[in-house]
Coordinates of C-alpha atoms in Angstrom, one line a residue:
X1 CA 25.1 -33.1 18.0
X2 CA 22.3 -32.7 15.8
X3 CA 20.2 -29.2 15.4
X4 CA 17.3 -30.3 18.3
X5 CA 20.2 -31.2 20.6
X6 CA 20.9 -27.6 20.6
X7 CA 17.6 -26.1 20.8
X8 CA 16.6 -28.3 23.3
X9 CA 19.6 -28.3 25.2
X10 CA 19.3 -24.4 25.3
X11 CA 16.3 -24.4 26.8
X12 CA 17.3 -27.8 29.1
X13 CA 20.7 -27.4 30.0
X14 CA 21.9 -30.1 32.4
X15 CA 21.7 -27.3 35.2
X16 CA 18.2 -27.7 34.9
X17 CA 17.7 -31.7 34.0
X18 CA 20.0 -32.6 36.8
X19 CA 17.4 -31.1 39.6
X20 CA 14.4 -32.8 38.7
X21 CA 13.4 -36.3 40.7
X22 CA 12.6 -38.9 37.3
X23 CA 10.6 -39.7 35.6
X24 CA 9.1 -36.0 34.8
X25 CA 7.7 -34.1 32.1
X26 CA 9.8 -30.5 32.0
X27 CA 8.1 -28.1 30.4
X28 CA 9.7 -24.6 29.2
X29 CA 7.7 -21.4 29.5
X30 CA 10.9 -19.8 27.5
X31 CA 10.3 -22.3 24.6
X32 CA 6.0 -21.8 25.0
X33 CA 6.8 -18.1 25.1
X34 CA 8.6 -18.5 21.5
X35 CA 6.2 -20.6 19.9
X36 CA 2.9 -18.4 21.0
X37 CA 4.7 -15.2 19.7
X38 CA 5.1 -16.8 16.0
X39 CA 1.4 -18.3 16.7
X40 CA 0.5 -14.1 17.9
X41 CA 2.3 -13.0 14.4
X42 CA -0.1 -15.8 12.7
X43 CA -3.3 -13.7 13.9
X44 CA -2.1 -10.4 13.6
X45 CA -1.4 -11.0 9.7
X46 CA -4.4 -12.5 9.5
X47 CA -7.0 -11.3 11.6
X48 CA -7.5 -15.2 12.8
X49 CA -8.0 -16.1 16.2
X50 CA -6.2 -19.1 17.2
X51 CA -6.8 -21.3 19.9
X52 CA -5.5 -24.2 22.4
X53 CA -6.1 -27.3 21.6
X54 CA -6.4 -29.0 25.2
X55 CA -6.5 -32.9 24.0
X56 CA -2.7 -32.0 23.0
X57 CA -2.2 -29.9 26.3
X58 CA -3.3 -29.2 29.3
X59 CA -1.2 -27.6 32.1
X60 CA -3.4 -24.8 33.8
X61 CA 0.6 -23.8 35.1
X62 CA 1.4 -22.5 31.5
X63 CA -2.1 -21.4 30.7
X64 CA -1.4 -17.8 32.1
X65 CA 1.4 -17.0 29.3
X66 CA -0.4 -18.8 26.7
X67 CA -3.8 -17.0 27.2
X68 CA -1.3 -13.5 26.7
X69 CA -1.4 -15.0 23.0
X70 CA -4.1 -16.8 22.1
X71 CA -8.0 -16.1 22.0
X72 CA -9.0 -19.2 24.0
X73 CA -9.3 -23.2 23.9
X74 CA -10.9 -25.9 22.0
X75 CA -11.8 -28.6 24.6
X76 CA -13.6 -32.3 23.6
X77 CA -16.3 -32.5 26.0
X78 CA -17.7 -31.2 29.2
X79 CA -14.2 -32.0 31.1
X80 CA -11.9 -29.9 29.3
X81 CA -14.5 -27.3 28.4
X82 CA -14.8 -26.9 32.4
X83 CA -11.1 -26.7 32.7
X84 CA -10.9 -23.9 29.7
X85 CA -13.6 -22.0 31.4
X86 CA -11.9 -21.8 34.8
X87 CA -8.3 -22.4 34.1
X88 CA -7.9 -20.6 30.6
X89 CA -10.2 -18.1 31.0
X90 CA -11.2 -16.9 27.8
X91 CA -12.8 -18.6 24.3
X92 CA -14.3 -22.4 24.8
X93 CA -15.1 -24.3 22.1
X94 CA -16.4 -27.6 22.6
X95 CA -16.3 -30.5 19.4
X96 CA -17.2 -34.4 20.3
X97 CA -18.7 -36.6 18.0
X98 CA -22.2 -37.2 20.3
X99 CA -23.3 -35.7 23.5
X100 CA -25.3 -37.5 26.3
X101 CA -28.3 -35.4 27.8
X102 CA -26.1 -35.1 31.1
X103 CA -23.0 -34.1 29.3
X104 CA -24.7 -31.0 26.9
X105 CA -25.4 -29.9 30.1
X106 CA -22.4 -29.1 31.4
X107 CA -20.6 -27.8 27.8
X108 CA -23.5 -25.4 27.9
X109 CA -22.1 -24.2 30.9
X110 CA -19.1 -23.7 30.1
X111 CA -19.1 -23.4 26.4
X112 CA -18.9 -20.4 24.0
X113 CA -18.8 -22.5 21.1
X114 CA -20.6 -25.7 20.4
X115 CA -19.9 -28.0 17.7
X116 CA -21.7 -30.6 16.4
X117 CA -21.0 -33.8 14.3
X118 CA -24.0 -33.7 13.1
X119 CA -27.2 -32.6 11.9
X120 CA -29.6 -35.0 14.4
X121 CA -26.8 -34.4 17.7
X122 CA -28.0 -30.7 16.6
X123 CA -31.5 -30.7 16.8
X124 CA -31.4 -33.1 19.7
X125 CA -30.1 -30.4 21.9
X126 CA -30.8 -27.1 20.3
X127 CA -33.6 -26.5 21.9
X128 CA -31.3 -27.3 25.7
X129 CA -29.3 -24.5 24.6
X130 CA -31.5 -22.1 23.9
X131 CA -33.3 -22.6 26.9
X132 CA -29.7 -21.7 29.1
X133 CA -30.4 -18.1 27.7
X134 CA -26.2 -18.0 27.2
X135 CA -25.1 -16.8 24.1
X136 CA -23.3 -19.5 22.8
X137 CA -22.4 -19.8 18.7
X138 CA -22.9 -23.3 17.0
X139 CA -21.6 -24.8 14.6
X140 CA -21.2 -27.9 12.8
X141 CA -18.0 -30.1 11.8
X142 CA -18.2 -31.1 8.1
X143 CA -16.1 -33.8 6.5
X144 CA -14.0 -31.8 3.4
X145 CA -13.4 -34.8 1.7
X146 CA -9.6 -34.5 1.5
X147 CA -6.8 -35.3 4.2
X148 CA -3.2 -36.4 3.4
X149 CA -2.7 -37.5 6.7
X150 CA -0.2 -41.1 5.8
X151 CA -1.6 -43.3 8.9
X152 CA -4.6 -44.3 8.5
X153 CA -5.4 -44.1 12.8
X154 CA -5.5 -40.3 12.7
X155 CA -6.9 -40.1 9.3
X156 CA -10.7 -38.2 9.6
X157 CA -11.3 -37.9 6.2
X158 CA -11.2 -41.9 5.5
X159 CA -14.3 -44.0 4.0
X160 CA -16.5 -44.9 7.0
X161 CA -15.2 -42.0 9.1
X162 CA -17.3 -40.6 11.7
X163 CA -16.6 -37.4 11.4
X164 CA -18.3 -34.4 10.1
X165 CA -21.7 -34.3 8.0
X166 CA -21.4 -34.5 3.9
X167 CA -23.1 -32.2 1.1
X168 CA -25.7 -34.7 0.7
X169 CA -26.3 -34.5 4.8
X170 CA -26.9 -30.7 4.3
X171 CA -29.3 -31.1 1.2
X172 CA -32.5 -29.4 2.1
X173 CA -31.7 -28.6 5.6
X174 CA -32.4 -25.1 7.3
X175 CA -29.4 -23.8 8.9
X176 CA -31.1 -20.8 10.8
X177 CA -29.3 -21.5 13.9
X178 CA -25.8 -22.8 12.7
X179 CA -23.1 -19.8 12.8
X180 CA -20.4 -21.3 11.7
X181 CA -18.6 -24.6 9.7
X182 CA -15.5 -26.8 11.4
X183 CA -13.3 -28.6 9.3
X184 CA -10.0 -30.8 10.8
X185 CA -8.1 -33.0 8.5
X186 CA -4.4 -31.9 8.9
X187 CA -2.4 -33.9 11.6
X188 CA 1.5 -32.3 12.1
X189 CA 1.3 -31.0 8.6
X190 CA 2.4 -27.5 6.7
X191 CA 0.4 -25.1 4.8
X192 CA 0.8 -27.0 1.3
X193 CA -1.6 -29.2 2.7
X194 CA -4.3 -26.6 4.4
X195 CA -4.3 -25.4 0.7
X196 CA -5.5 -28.6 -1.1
X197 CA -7.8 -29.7 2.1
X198 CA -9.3 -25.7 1.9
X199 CA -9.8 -26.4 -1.7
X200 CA -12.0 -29.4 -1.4
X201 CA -13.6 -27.7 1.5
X202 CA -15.1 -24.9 -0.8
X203 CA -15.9 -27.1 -3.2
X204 CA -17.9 -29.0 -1.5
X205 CA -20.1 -26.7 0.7
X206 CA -20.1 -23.2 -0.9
X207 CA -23.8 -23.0 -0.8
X208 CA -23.7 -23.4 3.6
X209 CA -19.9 -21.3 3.7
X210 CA -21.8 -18.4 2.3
X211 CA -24.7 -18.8 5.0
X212 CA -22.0 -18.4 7.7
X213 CA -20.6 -16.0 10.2
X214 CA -17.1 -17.9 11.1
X215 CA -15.2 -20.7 10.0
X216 CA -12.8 -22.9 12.2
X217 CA -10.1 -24.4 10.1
X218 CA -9.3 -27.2 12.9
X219 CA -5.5 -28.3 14.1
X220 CA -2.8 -30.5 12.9
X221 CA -1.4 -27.3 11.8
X222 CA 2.6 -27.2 12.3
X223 CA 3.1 -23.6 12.9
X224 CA 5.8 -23.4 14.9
X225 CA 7.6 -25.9 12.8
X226 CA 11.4 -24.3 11.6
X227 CA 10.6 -25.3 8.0
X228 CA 6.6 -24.2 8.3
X229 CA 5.7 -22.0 5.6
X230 CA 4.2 -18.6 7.7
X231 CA 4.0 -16.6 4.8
X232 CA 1.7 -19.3 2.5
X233 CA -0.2 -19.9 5.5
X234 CA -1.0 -16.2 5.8
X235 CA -1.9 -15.6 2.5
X236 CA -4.0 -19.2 2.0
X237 CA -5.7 -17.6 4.9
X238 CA -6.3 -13.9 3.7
X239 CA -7.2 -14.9 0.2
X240 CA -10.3 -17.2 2.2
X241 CA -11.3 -14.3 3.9
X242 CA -11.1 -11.9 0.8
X243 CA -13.7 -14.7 -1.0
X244 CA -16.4 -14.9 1.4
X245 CA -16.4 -11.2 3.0
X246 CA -13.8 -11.0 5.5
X247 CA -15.2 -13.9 7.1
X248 CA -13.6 -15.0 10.7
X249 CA -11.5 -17.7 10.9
X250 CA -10.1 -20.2 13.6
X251 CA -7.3 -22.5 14.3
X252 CA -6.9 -24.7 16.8
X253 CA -3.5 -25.7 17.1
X254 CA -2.1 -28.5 19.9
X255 CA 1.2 -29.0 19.1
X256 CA 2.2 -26.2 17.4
X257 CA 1.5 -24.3 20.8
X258 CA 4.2 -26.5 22.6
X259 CA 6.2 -28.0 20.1
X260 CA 9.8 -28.4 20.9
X261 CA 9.0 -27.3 24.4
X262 CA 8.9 -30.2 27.1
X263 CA 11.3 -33.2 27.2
X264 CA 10.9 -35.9 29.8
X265 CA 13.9 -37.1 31.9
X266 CA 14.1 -40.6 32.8
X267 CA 16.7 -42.5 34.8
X268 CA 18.2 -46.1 34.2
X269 CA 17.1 -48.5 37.1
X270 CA 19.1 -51.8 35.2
X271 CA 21.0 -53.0 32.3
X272 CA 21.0 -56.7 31.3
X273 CA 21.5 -58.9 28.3
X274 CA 19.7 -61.1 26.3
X275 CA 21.2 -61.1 22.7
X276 CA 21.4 -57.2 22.8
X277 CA 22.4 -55.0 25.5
X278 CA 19.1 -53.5 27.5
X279 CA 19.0 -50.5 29.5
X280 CA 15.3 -51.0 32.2
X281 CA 14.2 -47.6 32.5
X282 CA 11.9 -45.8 35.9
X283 CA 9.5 -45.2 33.4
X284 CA 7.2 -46.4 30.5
X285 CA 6.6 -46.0 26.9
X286 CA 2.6 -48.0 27.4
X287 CA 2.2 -45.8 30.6
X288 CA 4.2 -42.7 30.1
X289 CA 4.3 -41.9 26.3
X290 CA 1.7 -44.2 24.9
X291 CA 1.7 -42.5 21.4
X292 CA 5.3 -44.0 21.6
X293 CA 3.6 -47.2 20.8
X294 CA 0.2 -45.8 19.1
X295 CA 1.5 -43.7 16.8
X296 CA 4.2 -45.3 16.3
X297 CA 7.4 -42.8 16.6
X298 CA 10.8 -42.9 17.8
X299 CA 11.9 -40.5 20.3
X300 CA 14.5 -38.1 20.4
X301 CA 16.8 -38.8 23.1
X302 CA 19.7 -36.1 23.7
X303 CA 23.5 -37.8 23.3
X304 CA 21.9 -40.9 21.9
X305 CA 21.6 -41.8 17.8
X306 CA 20.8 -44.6 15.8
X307 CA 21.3 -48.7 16.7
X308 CA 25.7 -48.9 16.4
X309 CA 25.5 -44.8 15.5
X310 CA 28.0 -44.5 18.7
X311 CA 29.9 -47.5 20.4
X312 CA 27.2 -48.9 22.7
X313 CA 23.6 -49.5 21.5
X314 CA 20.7 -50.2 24.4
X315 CA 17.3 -50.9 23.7
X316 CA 15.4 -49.4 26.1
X317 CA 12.7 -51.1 28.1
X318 CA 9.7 -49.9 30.2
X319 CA 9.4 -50.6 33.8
X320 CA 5.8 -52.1 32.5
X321 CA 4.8 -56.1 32.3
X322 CA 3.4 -54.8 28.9
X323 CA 6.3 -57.2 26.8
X324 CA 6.3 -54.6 24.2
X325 CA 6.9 -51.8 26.3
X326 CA 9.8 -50.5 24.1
X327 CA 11.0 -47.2 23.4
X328 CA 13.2 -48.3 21.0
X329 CA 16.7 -49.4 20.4
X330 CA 19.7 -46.7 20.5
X331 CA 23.3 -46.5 20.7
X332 CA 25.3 -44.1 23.5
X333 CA 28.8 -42.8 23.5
X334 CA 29.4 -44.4 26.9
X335 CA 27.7 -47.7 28.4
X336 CA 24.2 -46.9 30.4
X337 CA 24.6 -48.0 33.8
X338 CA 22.1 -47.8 36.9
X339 CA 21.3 -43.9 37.7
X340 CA 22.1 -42.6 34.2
X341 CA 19.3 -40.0 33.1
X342 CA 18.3 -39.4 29.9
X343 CA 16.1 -36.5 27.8
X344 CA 13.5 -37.6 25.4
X345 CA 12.8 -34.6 23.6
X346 CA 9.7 -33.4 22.5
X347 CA 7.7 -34.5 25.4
X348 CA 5.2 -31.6 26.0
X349 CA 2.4 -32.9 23.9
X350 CA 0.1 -36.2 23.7
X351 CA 2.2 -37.3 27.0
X352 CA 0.8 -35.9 30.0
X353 CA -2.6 -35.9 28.7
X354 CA -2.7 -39.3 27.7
X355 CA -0.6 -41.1 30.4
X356 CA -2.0 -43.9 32.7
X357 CA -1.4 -46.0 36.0
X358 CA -1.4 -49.5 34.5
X359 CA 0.1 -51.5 36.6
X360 CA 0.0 -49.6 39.0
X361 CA 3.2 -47.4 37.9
X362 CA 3.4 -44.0 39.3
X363 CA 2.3 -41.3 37.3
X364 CA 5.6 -38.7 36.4
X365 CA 6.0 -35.7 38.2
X366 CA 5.1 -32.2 36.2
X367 CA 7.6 -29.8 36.1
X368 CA 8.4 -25.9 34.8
X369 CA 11.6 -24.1 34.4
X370 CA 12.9 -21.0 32.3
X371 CA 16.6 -20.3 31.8
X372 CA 15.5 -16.7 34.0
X373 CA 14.7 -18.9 37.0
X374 CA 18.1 -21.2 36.3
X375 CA 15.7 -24.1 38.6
X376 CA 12.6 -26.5 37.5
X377 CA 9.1 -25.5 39.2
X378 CA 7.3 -28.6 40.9
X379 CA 3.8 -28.1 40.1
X380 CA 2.7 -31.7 40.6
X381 CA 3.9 -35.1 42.1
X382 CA 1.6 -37.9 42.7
X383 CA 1.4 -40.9 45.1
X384 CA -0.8 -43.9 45.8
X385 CA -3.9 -41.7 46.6
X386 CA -3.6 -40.2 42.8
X387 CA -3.6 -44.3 41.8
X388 CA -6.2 -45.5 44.2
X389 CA -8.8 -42.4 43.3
X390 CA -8.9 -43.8 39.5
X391 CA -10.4 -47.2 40.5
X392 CA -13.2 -48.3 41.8

């Protein structure tokens, strides 16, 4: 048993997976709980303000702990900035790359923070904003001109990218108005690489940082990570704010909030053969866990290893007429057979928030547990109605 088995059967013992109707997403308030205290640590060493990044997760259940923790939510439009307002309860900031006339009106509502991808989305509705009377900050997202992010689909910083204005976009522009700079070009990575994307940052735009009242550092920071270096991360940011006169600074983690802390449960509904052994599951990678297939990655899946690891090796197929809904191939200790459940670990982020009804399969239920309670928390099933109210 590897080191995640036993974190994540800690927090998921089979008391717990054994309760829930599959498929599901689990989610663990204990293992939340953990990861917002080391993200709380973070901003008291700091001074930093960290914040929810709601495109990674989204459960107004869990937002009641997490909000003990952290300052507020980043949201990527008028849809999540609505749910932050109302659900969350404290911070909003808003980024998308263009806003409709319809839509700015809406994040002003429920925005504290407006970001803007660039300089003409900025003067287009600058005037809308100040109208609204709110007090709402505004910033801008630059491009630093660095990322080390290895594929190429997350990669912002890459020629032809659409985010974030340049140096030359600034050049002879008055930024009376703009409080603040937004950078993002990490995507799971450590502090090593904050360093060398900070670094090109300042180099690039010293003349607007020092204009400036705040500066958000963006996500794809891996906080929580076990081998995440806290104390360089602290000190990267403490030396920034030393330079440019104790300015503010924001993060705005996703994963690092809920990392390790949901696992989804699925159950075998067939096995078959056709030149390898294959295990149908009640649930599906194109549906279910679509970064599965868009990212790509392999999941975790508790008791299971590598293809011929363990005696009998399954790949295991979605219940999809997507062909290439695969999870992947693994290998068991005992033969898969109809009713067997199994954990994919890991399952909190980029699932829920991303999953679909193609084909009309049913959406997985949404559960909570702690190891206080000793049983999962239904918060949400769905049916036909949740299916027939997303088409036309």
């Amino acid at each position: 048993m590897n080191r995640i088995d036993k974190k994540t059967l800690a927090d998921f013992p089979e008391s717990i997976t054994d309760q829930v109707a599959t498929p599901c997403y689990l989610i663990s308030e204990d293992a939340v709980r953990r990861n917002c205290r080391i993200l709380a640590s973070v901003q008291e060493r700091t001074g930093a303000k960290i914040l929810l990044a709601l495109k990674a997760f989204a459960l107004p259940a869990v937002f009641p702990l997490i909000r003990e923790y952290l300052h507020g939510v980043c949201a990527s439009g008028p849809i999540e900035a609505q749910l932050g307002r109302e659900e969350f309860g404290r911070e909003v900031h808003t980024y998308a790359p263009a806003y409709t006339t319809a839509q700015m009106e809406r994040v002003i509502r429920f925005s504290d923070h407006i970001l803007f991808n660039s300089i003409h989305q900025w003067h287009t509705h600058r005037d809308s904003i100040a109208a609204s009377g709110r007090n709402i900050e505004i910033g801008l997202r630059v491009n630093p001109g660095h990322a080390e992010v290895e594929i190429d689909l997350y990669n912002p910083c890459l020629p032809g990218s659409r985010f974030g204005v340049s140096p030359d976009d600034l050049a002879g522009v008055d930024l009376s108005g703009i409080s603040g700079l937004h950078f993002h070009a990490l995507c799971e990575q450590g502090a090593d690489v904050l360093v060398r994307v900070l670094n090109s940052f300042e180099n690039r735009f010293p003349e607007a940082i020092s204009k400036m009242r705040w500066i958000n550092f963006g996500g794809g920071h891996h906080i929580t990570r076990e081998d995440y270096d806290l104390d360089l991360l602290c000190k990267t940011i403490n030396e920034f704010r030393a330079r440019h006169n104790n300015i503010p600074v924001y993060l705005e983690p996703g994963e690092a909030v809920v990392l390790n802390a949901g696992v989804f449960v699925t159950s075998v509904v067939d096995t078959m053969r056709n030149g390898v052994d294959i295990a149908i599951l009640d649930s599906s990678a194109e549906t279910h866990m679509p970064d599965v297939l868009a990212m790509p990655y392999r999941p975790h899946v508790i008791g299971g290893g590598a293809p011929d690891e363990h005696p009998h090796t399954y790949r295991l197929g979605g219940i999809s007429c997507l062909a290439g809904d695969i999870v992947g191939d693994y290998s068991f200790n005992e033969p898969l057979k109809a009713g067997t459940r199994l954990v994919l670990t890991d399952m909190a982020l980029y699932s829920f928030v991303k999953n679909n009804t193609f084909n009309g399969v049913e959406l997985p239920s949404l559960y909570t547990c702690s190891l206080a309670s000793g049983s999962p928390k239904l918060i949400r099933s769905f049916d036909y109605s949740d299916y027939r109210s997303r088409i036309a």
